[in-house]
mmCIF file of C-alpha atoms in Angstrom:
data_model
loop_
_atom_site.group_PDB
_atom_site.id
_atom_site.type_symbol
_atom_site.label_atom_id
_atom_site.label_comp_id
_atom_site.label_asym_id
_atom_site.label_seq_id
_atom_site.Cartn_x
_atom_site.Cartn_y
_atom_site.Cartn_z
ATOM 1 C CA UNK A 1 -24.075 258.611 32.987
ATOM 2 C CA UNK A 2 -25.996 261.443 34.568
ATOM 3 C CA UNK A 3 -28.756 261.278 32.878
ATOM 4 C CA UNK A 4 -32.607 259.773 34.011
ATOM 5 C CA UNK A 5 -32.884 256.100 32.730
ATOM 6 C CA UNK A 6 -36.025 254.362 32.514
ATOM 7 C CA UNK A 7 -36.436 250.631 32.478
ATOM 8 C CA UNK A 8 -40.093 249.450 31.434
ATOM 9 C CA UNK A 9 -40.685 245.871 31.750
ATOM 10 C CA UNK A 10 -43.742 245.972 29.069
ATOM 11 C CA UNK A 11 -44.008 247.266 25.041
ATOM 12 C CA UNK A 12 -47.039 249.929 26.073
ATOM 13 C CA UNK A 13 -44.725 251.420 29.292
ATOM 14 C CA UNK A 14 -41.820 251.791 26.997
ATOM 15 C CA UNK A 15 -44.498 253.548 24.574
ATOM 16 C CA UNK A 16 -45.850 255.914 27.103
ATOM 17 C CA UNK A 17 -42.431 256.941 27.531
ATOM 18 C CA UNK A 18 -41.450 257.576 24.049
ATOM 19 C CA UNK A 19 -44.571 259.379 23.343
ATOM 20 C CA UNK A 20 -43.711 261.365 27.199
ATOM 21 C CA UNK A 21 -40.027 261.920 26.074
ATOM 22 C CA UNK A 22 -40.072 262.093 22.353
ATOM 23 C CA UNK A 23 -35.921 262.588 22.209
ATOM 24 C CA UNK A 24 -35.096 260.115 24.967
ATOM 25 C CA UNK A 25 -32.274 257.886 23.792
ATOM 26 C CA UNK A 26 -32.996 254.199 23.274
ATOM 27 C CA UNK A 27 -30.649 251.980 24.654
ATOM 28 C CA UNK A 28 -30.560 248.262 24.211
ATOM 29 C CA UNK A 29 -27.523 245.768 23.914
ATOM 30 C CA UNK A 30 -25.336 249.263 24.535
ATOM 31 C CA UNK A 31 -22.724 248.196 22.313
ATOM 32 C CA UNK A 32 -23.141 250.855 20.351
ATOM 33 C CA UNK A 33 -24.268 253.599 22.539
ATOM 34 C CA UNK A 34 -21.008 252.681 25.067
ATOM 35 C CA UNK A 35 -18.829 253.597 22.688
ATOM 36 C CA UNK A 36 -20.626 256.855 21.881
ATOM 37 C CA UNK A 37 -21.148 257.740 25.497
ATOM 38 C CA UNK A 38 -17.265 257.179 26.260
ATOM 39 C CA UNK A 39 -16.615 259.120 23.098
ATOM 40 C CA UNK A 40 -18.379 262.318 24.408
ATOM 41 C CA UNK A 41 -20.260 261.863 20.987
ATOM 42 C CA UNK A 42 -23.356 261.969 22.991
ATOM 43 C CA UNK A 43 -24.762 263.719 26.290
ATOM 44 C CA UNK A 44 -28.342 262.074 26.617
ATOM 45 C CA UNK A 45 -30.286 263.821 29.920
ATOM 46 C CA UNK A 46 -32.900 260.440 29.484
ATOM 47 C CA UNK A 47 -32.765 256.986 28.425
ATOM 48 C CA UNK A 48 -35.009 254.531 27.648
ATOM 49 C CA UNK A 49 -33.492 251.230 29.030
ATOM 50 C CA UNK A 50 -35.132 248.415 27.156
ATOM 51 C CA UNK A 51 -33.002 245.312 27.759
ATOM 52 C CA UNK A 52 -36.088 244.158 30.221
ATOM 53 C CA UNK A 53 -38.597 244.585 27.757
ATOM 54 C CA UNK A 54 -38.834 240.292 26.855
ATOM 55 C CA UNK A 55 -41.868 241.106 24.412
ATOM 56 C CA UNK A 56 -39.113 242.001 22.000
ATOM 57 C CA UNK A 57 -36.818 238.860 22.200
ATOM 58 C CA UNK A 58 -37.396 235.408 20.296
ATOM 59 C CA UNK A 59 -37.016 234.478 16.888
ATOM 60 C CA UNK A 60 -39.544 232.586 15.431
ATOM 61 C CA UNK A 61 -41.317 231.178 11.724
ATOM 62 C CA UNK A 62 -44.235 232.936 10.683
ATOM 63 C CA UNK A 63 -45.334 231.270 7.025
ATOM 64 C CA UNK A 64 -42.538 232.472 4.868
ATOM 65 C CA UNK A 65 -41.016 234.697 6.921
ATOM 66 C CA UNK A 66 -38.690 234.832 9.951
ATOM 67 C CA UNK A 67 -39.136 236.561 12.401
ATOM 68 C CA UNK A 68 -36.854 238.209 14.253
ATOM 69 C CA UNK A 69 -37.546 240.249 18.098
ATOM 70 C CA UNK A 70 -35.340 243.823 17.867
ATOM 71 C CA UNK A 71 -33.520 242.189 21.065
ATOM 72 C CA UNK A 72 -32.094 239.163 19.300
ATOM 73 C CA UNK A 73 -28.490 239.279 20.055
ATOM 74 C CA UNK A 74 -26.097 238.136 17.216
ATOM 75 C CA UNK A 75 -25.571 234.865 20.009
ATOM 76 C CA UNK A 76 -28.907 234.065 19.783
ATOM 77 C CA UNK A 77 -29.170 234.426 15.229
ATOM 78 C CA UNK A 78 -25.767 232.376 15.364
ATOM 79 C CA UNK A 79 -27.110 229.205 17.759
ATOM 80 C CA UNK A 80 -30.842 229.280 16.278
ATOM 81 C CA UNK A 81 -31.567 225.999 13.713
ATOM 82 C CA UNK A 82 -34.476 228.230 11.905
ATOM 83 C CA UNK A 83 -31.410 231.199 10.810
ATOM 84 C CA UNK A 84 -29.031 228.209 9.913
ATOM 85 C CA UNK A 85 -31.402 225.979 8.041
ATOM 86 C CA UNK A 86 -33.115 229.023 6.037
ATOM 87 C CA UNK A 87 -30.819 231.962 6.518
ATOM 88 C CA UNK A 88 -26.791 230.826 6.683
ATOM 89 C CA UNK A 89 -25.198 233.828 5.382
ATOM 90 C CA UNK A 90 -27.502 235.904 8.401
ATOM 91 C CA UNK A 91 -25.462 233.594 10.873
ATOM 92 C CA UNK A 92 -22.549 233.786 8.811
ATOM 93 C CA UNK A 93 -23.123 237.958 8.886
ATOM 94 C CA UNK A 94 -23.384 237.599 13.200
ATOM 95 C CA UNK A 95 -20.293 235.856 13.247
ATOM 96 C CA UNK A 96 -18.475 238.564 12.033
ATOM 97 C CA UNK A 97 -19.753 240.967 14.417
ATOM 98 C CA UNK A 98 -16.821 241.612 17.370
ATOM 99 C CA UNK A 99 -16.281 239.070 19.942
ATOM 100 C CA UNK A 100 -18.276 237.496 21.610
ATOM 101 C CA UNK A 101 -18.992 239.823 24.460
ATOM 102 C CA UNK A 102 -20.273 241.846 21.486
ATOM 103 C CA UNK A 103 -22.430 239.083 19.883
ATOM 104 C CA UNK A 104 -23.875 238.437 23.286
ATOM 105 C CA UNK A 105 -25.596 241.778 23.716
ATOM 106 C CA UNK A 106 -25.802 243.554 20.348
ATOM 107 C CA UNK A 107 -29.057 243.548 19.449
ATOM 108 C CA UNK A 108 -30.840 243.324 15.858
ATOM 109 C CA UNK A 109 -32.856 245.833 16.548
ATOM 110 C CA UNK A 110 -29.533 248.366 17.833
ATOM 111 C CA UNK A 111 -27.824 247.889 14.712
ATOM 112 C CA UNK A 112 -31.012 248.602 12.150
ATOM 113 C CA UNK A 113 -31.477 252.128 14.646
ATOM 114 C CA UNK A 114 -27.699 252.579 14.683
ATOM 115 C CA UNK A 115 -28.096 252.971 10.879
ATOM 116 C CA UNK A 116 -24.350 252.756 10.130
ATOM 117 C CA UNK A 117 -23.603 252.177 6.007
ATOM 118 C CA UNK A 118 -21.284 249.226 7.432
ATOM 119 C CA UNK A 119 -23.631 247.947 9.842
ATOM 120 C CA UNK A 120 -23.194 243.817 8.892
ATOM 121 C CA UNK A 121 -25.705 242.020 8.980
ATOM 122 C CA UNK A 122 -27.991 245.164 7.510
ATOM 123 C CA UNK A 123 -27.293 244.021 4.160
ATOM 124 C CA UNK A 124 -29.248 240.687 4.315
ATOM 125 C CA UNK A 125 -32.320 242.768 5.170
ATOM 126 C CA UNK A 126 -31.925 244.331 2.843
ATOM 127 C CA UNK A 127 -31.436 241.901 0.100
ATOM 128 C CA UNK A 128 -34.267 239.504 1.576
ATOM 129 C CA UNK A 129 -36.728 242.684 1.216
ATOM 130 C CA UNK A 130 -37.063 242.412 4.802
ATOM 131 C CA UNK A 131 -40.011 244.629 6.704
ATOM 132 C CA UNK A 132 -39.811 246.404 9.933
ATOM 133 C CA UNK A 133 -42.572 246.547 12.725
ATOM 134 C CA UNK A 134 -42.353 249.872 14.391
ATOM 135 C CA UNK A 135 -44.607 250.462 17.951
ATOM 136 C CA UNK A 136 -46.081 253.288 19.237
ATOM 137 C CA UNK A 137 -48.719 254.285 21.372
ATOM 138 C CA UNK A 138 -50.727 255.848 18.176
ATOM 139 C CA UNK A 139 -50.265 251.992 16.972
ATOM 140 C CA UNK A 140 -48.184 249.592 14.858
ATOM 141 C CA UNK A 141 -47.188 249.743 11.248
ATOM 142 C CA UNK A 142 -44.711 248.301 8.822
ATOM 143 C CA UNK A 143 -42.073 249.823 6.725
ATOM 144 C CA UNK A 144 -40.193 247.995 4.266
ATOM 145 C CA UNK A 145 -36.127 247.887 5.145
ATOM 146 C CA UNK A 146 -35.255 249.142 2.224
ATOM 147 C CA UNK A 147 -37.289 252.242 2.401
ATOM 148 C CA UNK A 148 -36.235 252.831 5.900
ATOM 149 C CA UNK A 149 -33.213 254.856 5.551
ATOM 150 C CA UNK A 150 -33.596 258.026 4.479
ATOM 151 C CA UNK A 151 -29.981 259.243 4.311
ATOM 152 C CA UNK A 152 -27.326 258.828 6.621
ATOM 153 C CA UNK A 153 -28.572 258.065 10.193
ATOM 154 C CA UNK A 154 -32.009 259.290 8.737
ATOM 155 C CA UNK A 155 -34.620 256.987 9.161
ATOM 156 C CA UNK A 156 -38.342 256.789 8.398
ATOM 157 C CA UNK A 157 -38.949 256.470 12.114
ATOM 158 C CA UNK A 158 -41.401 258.639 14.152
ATOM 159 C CA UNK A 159 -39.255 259.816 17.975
ATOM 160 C CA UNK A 160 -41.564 258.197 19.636
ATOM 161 C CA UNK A 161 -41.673 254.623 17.792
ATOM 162 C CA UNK A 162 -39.760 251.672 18.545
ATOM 163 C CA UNK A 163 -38.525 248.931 16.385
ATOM 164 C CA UNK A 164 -39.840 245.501 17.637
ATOM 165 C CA UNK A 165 -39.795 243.272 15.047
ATOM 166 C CA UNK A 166 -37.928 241.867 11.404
ATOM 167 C CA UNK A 167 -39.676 240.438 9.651
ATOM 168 C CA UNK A 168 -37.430 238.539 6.837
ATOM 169 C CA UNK A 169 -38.810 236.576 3.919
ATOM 170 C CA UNK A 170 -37.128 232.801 3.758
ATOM 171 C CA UNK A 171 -35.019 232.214 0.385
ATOM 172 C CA UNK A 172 -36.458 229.751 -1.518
ATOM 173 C CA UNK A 173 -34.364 226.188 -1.029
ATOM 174 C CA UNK A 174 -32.627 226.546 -4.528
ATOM 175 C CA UNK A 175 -31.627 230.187 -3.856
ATOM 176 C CA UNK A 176 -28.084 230.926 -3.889
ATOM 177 C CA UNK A 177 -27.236 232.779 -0.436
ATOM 178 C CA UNK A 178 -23.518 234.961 -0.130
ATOM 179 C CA UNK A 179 -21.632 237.119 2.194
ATOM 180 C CA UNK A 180 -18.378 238.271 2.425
ATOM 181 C CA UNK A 181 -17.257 240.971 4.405
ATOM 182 C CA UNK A 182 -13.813 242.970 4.254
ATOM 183 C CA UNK A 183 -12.372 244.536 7.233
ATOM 184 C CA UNK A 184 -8.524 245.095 8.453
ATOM 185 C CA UNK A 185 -9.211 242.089 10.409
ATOM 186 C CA UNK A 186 -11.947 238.897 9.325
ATOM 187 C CA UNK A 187 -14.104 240.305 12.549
ATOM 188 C CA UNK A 188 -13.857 242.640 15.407
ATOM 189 C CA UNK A 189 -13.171 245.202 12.762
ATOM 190 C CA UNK A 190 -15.732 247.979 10.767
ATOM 191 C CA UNK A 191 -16.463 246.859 7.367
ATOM 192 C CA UNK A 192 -14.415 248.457 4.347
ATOM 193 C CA UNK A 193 -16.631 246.638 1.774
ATOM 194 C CA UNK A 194 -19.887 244.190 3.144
ATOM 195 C CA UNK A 195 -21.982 242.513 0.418
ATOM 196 C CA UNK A 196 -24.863 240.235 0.374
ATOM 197 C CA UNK A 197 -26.156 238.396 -2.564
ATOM 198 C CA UNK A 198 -29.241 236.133 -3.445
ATOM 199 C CA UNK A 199 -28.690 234.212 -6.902
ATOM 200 C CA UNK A 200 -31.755 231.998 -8.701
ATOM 201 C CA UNK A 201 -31.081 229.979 -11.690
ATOM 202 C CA UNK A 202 -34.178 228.519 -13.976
ATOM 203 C CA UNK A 203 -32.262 226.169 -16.339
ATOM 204 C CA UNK A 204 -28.769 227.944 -17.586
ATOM 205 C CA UNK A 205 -30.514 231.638 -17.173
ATOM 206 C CA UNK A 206 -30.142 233.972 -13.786
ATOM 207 C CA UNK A 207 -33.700 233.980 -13.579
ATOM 208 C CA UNK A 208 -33.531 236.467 -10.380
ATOM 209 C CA UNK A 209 -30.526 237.878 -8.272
ATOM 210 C CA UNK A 210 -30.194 240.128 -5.402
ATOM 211 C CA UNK A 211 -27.189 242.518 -4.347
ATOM 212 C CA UNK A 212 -26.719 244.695 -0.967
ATOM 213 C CA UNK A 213 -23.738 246.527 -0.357
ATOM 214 C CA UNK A 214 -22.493 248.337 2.892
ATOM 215 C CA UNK A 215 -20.136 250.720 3.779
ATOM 216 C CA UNK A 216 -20.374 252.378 0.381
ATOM 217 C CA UNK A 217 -22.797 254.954 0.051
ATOM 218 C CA UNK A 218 -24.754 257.147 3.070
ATOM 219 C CA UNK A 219 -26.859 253.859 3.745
ATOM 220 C CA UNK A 220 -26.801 250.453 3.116
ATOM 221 C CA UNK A 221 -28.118 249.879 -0.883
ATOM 222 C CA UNK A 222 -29.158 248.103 -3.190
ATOM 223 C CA UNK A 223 -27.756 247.623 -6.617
ATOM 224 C CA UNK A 224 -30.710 247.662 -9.406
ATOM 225 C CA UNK A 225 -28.877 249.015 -12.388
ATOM 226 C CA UNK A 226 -26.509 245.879 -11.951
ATOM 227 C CA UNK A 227 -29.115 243.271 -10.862
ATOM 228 C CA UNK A 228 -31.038 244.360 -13.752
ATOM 229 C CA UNK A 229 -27.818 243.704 -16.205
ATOM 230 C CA UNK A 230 -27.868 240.153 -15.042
ATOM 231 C CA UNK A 231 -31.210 239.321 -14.313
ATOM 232 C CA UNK A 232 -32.609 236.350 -17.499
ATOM 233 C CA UNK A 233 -28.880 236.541 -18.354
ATOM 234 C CA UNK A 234 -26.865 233.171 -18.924
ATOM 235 C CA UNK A 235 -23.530 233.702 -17.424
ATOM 236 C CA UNK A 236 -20.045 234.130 -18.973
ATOM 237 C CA UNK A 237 -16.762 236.022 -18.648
ATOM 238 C CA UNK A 238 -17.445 238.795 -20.090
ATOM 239 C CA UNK A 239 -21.092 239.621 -18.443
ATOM 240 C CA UNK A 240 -19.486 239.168 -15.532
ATOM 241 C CA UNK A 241 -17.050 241.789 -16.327
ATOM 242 C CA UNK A 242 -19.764 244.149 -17.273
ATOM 243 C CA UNK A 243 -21.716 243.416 -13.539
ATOM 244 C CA UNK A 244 -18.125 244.110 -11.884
ATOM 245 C CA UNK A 245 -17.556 247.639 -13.925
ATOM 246 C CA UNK A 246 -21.569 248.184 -13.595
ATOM 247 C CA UNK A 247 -21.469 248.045 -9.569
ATOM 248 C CA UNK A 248 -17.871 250.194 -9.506
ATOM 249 C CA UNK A 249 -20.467 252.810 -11.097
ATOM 250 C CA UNK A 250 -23.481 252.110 -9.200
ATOM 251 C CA UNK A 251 -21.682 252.385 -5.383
ATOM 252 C CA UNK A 252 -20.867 255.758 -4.406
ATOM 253 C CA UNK A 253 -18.188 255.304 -1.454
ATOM 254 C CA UNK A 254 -16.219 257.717 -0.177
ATOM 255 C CA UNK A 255 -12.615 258.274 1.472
ATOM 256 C CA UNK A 256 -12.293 258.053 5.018
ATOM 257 C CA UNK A 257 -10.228 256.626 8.111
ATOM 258 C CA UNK A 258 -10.210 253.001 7.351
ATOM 259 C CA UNK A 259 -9.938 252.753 3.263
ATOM 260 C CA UNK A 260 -9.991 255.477 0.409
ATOM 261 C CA UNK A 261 -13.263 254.922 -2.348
ATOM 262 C CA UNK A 262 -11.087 254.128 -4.925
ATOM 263 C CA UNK A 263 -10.250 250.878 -2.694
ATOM 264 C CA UNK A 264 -14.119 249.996 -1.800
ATOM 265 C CA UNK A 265 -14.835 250.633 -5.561
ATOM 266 C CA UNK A 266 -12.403 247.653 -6.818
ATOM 267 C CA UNK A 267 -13.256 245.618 -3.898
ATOM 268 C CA UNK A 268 -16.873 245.756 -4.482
ATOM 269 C CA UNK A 269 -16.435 245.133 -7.659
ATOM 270 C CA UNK A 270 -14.313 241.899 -7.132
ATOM 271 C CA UNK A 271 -16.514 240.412 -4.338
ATOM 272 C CA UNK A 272 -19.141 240.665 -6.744
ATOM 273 C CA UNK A 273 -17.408 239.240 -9.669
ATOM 274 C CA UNK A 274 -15.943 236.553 -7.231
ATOM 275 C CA UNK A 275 -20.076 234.986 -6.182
ATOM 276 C CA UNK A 276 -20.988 235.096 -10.210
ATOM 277 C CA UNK A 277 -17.722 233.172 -11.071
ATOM 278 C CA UNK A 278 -18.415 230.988 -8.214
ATOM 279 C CA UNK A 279 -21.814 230.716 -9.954
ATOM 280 C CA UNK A 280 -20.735 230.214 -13.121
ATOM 281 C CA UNK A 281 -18.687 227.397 -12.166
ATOM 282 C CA UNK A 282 -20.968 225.730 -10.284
ATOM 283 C CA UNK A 283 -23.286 224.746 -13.491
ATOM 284 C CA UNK A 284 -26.234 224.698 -11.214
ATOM 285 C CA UNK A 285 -29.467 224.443 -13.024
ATOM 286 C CA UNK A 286 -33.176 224.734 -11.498
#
């Protein structure tokens, strides 16, 4: 890499720097940024090594919330007992992130800046509500996840601010919690279709339900047209048909190397219908 790298081994350094070299390339884990590099996608003439920067790493409960340091590796979300007890389908989402080289130096943090559609474990931020902590010299400041991307790889982040923290609210204990992800291969392979899913039932009614979908659309989205359809609705057959043909409308994938939209269209549609039957069946009440 011929390029000036910087390693700060505190959060202000690291912000002098950014504020100093507003374009300078971040790199964490370097899963991501490898690839790039070796790809010629990218000739960076600085970067901004962060790996040493131990203010960001940890994940710890705050109240309600998780929270989760931008240099949590996928290792770390998969072996820590706060993410399994209150958050299963996050570990279940790290697990399906390459091998474990991978899991052991991807970072959280990497893979909210990478801002790919089919980034995996991006949709349980975003169906949590999670909240970002950006740094910068000028100061820190919040942003919620899903109000974060802007468009594809645009995000509402100033050059010179870093992410540093996630801050993810905990599912209530009767919340239903789903993931499924569809790939050529179960991991070690981009997502065609990823979906995450929060489910609430008061009595026989879906008193509240939550639906994020990657790898169809510029960004990872939500679905509120759909969660809206279902939301104070008892469950049947045919609602659930209308929440499958509501999402088919709502996503708006497109054709490319590894699927065609028509594909992530029915697919989306059937992982979805697939968690409501699963509710449905389940005849959980309260």
């Amino acid at each position: 890499m011929s390029a000036s790298v910087y390693s700060p081994t505190t959060l202000q350094e690291a912000g002098r720097l950014l504020a100093q070299y507003p374009g300078i390339t971040v790199l964490a884990g370097g899963t991501d940024l490898m690839v790039a590099l070796n790809a010629h996608v990218i000739s960076p003439t600085q970067v901004l090594d962060i790996w040493r920067l131990n203010e960001l790493r940890g994940i710890e409960r705050q109240g309600n919330h998780l929270v989760l340091g931008a240099l949590t590796t996928y290792t770390q979300l998969i072996e820590s007992e706060p993410v399994q007890k209150h958050l299963p389908i996050l570990v279940e989402s790290a697990r399906s992130v390459g091998a474990s080289q991978i899991q052991n130096r991807g970072t959280v943090g990497g893979n909210i800046a990478n801002a790919s559609p089919a980034g995996d474990t991006l949709p349980i931020f975003a169906v949590c509500d999670a909240e970002l902590e950006l740094y910068s010299v000028r100061g820190q400041r919040r942003v919620p996840f899903n109000a974060f991307y802007l468009g594809y790889k645009k995000l509402a982040k100033e050059p010179d601010e870093l992410i540093t923290r996630v801050f993810v609210p905990i599912p209530s204990p009767g919340i239903r919690q789903f993931f499924r992800k569809v790939g050529t291969r179960r991991a070690q392979a981009i997502s065609k279709v990823v979906m995450a899913c929060l489910a609430q039932f008061q009595g026989k009614l879906l008193q509240e339900i939550g639906i994020a979908v990657g790898s169809v659309a510029p960004t990872i989205i939500r679905a509120p047209r759909t969660e809206a359809l279902l939301r104070g609705q008892q469950l049947a057959p045919e609602l659930i048909q209308q929440a499958r043909e509501s999402i088919m409308q709502e996503i708006k994938p497109i054709s490319d190397v590894r699927s065609t939209a028509e594909y992530r269209r029915i697919v989306t549609g059937n992982i979805l219908a697939r968690f409501l039957m699963e509710l449905d069946s389940s005849g959980q009440e309260g």
